[in-house]
PDB file of C-alpha atoms in Angstrom:
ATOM      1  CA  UNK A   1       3.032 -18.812  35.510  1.00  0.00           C
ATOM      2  CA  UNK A   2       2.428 -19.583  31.635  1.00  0.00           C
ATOM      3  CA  UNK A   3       0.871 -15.989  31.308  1.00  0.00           C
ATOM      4  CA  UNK A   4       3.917 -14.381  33.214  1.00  0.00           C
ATOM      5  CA  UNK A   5       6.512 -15.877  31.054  1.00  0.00           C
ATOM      6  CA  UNK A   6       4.434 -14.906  27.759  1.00  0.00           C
ATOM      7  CA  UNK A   7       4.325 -11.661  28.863  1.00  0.00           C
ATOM      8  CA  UNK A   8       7.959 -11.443  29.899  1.00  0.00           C
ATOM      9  CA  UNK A   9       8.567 -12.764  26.854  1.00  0.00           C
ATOM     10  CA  UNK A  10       6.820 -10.355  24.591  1.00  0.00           C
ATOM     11  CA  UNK A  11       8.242  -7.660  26.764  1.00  0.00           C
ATOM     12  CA  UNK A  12      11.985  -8.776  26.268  1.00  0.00           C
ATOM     13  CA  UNK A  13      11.265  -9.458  22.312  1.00  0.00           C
ATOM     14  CA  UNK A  14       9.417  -5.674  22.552  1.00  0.00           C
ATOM     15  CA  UNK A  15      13.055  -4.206  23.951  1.00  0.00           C
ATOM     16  CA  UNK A  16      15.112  -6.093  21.746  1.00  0.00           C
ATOM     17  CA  UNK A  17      13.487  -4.612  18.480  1.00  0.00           C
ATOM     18  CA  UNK A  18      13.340  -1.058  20.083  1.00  0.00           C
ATOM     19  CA  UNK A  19      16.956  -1.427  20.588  1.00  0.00           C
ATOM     20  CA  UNK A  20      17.560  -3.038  17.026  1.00  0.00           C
ATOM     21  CA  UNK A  21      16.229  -0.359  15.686  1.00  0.00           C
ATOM     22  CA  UNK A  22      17.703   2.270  18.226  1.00  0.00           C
ATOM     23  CA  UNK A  23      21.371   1.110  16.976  1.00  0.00           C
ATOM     24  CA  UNK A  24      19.847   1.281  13.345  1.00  0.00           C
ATOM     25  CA  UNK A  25      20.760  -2.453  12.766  1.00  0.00           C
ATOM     26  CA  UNK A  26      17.075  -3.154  11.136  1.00  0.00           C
ATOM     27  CA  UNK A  27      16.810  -3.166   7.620  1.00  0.00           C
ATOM     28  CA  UNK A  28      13.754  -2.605   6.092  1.00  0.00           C
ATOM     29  CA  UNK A  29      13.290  -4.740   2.709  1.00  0.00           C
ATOM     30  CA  UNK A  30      10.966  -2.081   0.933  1.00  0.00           C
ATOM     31  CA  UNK A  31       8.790  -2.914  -2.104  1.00  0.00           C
ATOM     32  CA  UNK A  32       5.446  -1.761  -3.699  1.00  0.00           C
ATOM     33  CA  UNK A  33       1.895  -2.724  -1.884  1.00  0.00           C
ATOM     34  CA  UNK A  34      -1.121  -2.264  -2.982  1.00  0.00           C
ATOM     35  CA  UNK A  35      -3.021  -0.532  -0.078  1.00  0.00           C
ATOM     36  CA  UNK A  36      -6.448  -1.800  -0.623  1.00  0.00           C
ATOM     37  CA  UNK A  37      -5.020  -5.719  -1.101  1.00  0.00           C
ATOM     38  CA  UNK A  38      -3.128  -4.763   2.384  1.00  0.00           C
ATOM     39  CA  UNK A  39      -6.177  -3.146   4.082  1.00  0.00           C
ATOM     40  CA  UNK A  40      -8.409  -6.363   2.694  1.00  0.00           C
ATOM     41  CA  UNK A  41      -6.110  -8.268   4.503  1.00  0.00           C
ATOM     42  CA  UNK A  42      -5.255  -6.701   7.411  1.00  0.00           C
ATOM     43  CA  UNK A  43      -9.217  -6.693   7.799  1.00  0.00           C
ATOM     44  CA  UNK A  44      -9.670 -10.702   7.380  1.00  0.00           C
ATOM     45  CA  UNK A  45      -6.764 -11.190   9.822  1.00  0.00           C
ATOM     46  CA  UNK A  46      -8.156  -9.258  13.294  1.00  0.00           C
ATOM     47  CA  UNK A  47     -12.159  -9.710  12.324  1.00  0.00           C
ATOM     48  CA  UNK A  48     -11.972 -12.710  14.953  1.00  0.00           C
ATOM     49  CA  UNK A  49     -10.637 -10.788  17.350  1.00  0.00           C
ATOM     50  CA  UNK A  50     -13.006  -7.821  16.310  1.00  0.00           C
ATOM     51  CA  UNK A  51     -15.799 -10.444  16.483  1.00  0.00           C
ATOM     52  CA  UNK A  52     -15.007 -11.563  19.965  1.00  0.00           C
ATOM     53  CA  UNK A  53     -15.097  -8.018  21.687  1.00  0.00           C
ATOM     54  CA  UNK A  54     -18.257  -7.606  19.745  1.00  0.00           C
ATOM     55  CA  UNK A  55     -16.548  -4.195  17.544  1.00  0.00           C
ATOM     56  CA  UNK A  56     -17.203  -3.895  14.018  1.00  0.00           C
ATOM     57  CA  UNK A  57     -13.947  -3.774  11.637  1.00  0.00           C
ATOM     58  CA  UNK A  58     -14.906  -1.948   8.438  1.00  0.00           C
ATOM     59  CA  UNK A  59     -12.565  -1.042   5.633  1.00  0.00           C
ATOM     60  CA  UNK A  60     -13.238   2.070   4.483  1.00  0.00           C
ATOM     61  CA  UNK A  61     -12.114   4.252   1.074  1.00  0.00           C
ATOM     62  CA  UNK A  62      -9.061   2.127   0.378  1.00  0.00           C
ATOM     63  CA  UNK A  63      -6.350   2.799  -2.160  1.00  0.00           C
ATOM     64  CA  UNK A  64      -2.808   3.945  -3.923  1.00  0.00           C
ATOM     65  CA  UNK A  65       0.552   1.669  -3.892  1.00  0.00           C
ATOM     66  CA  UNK A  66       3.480   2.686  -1.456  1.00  0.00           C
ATOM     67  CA  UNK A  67       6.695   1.614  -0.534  1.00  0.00           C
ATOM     68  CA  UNK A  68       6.888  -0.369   2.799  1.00  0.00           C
ATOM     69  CA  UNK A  69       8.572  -3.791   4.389  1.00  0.00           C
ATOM     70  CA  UNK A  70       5.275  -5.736   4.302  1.00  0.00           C
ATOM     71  CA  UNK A  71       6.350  -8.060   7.194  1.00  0.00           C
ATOM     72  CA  UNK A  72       7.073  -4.659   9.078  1.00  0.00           C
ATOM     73  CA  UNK A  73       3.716  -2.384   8.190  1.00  0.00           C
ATOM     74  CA  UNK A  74       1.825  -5.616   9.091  1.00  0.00           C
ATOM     75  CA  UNK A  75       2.893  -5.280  12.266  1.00  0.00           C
ATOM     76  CA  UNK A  76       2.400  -1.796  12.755  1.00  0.00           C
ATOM     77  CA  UNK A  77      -0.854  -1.907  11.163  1.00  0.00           C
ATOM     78  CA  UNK A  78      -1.492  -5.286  14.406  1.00  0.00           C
ATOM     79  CA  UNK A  79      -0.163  -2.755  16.884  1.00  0.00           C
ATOM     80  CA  UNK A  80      -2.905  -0.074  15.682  1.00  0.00           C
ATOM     81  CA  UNK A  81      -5.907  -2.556  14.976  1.00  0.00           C
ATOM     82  CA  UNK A  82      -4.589  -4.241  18.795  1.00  0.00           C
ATOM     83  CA  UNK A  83      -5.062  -0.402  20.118  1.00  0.00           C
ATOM     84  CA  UNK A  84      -7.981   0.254  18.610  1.00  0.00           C
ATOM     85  CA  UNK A  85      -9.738  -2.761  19.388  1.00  0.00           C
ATOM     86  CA  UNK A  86      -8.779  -2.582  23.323  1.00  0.00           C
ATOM     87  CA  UNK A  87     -10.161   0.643  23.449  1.00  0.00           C
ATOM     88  CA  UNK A  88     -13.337   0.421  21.811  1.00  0.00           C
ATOM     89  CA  UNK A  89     -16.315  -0.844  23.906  1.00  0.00           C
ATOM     90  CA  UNK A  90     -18.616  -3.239  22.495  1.00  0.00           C
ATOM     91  CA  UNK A  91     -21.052  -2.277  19.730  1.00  0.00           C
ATOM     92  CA  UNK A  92     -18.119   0.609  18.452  1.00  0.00           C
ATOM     93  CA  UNK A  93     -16.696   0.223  15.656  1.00  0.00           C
ATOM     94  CA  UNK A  94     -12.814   0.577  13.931  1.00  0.00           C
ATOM     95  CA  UNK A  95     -12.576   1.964  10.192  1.00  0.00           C
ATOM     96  CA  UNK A  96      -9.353   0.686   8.152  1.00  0.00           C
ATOM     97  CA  UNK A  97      -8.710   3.249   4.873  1.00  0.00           C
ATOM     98  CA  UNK A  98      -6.299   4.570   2.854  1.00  0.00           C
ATOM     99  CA  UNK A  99      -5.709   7.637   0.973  1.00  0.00           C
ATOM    100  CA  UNK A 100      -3.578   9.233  -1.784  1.00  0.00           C
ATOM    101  CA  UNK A 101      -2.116  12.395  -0.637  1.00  0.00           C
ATOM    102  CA  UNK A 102       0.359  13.704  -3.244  1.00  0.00           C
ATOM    103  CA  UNK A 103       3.442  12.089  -3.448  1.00  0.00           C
ATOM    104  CA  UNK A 104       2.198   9.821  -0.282  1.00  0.00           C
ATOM    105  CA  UNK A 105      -0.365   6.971   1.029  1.00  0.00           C
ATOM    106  CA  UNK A 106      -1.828   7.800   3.893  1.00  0.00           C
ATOM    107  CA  UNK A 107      -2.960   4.942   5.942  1.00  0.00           C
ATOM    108  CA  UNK A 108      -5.822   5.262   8.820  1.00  0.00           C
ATOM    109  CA  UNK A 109      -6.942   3.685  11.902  1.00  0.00           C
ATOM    110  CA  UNK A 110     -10.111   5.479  13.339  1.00  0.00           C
ATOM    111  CA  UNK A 111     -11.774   4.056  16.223  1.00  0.00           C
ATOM    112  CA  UNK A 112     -15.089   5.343  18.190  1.00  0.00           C
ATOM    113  CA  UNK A 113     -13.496   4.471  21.611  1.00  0.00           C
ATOM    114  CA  UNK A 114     -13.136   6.833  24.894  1.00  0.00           C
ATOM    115  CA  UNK A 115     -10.031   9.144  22.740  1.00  0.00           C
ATOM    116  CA  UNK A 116      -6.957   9.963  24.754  1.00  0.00           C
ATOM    117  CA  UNK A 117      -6.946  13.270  26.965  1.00  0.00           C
ATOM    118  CA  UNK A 118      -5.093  16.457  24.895  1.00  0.00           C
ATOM    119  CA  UNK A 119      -2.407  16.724  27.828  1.00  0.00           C
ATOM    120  CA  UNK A 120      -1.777  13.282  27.596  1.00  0.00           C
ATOM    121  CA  UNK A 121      -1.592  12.962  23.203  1.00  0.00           C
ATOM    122  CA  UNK A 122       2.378  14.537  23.121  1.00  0.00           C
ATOM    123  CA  UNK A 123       3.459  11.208  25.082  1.00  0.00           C
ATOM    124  CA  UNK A 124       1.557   8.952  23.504  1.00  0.00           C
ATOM    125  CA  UNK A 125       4.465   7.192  21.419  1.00  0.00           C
ATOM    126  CA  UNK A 126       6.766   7.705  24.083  1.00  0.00           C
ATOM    127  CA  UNK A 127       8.325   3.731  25.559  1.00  0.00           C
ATOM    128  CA  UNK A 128       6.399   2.902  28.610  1.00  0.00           C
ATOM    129  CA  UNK A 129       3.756   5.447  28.295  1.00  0.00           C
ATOM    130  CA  UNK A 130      -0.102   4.981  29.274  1.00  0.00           C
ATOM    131  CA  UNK A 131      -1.834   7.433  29.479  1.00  0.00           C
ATOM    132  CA  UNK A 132      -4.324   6.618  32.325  1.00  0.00           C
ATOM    133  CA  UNK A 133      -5.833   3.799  34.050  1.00  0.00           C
ATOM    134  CA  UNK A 134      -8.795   3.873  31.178  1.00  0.00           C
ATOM    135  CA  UNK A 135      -5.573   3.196  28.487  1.00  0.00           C
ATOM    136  CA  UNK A 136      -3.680   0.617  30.288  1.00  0.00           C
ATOM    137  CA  UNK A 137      -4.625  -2.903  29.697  1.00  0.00           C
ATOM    138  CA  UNK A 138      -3.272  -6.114  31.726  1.00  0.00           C
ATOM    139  CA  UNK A 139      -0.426  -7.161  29.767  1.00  0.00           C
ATOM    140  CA  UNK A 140       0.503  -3.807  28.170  1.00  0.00           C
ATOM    141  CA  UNK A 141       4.050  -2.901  28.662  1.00  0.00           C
ATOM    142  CA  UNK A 142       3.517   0.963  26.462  1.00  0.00           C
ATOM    143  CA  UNK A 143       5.433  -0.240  24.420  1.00  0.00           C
ATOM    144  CA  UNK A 144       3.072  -0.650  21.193  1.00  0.00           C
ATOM    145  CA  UNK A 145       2.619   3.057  19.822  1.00  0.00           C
ATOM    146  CA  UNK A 146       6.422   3.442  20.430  1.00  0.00           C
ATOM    147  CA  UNK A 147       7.633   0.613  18.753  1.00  0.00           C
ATOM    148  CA  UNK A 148       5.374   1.313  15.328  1.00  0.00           C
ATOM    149  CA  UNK A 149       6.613   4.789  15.622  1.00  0.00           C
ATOM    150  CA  UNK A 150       9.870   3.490  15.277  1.00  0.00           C
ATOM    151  CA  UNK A 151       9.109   1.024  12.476  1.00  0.00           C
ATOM    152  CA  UNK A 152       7.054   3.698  10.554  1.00  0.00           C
ATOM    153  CA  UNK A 153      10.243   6.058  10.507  1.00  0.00           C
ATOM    154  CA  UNK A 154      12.616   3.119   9.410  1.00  0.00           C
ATOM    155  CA  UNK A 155      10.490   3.011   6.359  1.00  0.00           C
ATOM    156  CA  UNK A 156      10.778   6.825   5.965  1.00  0.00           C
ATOM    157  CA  UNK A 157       7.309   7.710   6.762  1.00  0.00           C
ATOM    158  CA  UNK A 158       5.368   9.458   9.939  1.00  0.00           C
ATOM    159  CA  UNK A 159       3.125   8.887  12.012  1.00  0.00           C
ATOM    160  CA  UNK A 160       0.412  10.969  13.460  1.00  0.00           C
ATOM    161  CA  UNK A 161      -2.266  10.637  15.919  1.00  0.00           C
ATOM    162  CA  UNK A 162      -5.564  12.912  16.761  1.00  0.00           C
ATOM    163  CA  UNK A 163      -7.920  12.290  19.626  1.00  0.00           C
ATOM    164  CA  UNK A 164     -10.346  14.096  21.989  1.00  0.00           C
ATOM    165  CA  UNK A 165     -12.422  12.324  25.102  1.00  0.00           C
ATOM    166  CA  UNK A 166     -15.397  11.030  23.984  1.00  0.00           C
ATOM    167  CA  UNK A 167     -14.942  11.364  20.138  1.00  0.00           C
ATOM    168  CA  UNK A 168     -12.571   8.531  19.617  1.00  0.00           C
ATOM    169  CA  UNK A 169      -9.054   8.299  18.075  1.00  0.00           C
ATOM    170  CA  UNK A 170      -7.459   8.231  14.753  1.00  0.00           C
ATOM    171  CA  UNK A 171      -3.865   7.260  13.951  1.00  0.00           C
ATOM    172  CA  UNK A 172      -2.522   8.230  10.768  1.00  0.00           C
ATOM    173  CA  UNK A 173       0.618   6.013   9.175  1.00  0.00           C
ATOM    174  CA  UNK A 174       1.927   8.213   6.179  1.00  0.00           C
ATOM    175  CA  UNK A 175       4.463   6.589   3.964  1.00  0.00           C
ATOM    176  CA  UNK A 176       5.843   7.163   0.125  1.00  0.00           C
ATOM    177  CA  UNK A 177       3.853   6.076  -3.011  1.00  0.00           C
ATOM    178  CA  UNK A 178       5.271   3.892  -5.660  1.00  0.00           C
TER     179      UNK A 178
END
């Protein structure tokens, strides 16, 4: 009963910010970050969880400062490291970088899990979406990819995502520079 109600819980906190930021009554206190401090720490914060499904968490080429809501990117950056994580089997492995592109910071999530299916990557960030029995996890509403979607273009950035079966999957959070 304690699992259901966390669940329903996370699932009714889920809609509520999807439909904060539906109405566009989120704002989004942006400031300069340091990508490689963020990575670092983003890094320290899921290694237990890494640990425990027995993936490594590696943070790759790491750099640039961009403009971002920390408390927001941090939980976009969960959402991805959760993803990646659930859908790498033990003894994979989930690479954390960033890159300067231009007048942008590109930040990356690359996993060596199953990847996603090509017919199934154009829905991937829709709400309730998953994309097969392999991507659905107990307790996952679909809710996730949509919701740091969302988030990501609050803070006037885009995010991106290319897979293939087999070869793994890497999600790509672009946002402005300082």
């Amino acid at each position: 009963i304690l699992d259901a109600c966390d669940h329903t819980d996370r699932l009714v906190g889920d809609l509520l910010l999807l439909s904060r930021l539906d109405a566009k009554q989120m704002t989004f206190e942006l400031e300069d970050l340091d990508a490689t401090a963020l990575l670092a720490d983003m890094e320290r914060h899921a290694r237990p969880l890494a640990a425990s499904r027995a993936v490594r968490l590696n943070v790759g080429a790491a750099s640039g400062v961009l403009r971002a809501d920390t408390t927001r990117l941090r939980q976009v950056l969960l959402i991805l490291i959760d993803n990646a994580l659930r859908h790498t089997p033990a003894g994979g492995s989930v690479t954390l970088e960033a890159r300067l592109q231009g007048s942008h910071v590109r930040l990356i999530v690359c996993d060596t899990g199953a990847g996603i299916a090509p017919e199934h990557l154009p829905r991937v960030f829709d709400r309730f979406y998953r994309a097969d029995a392999a991507h659905s996890s107990k307790g996952s509403a679909g809710l996730g990819l949509s919701i740091a979607k969302a988030l990501v273009e609050g803070m006037r950035g885009a995010i991106s995502i290319a897979s293939a079966p087999g070869a793994g999957t890497q999600v790509t959070v672009t946002l402005p520079r300082q």
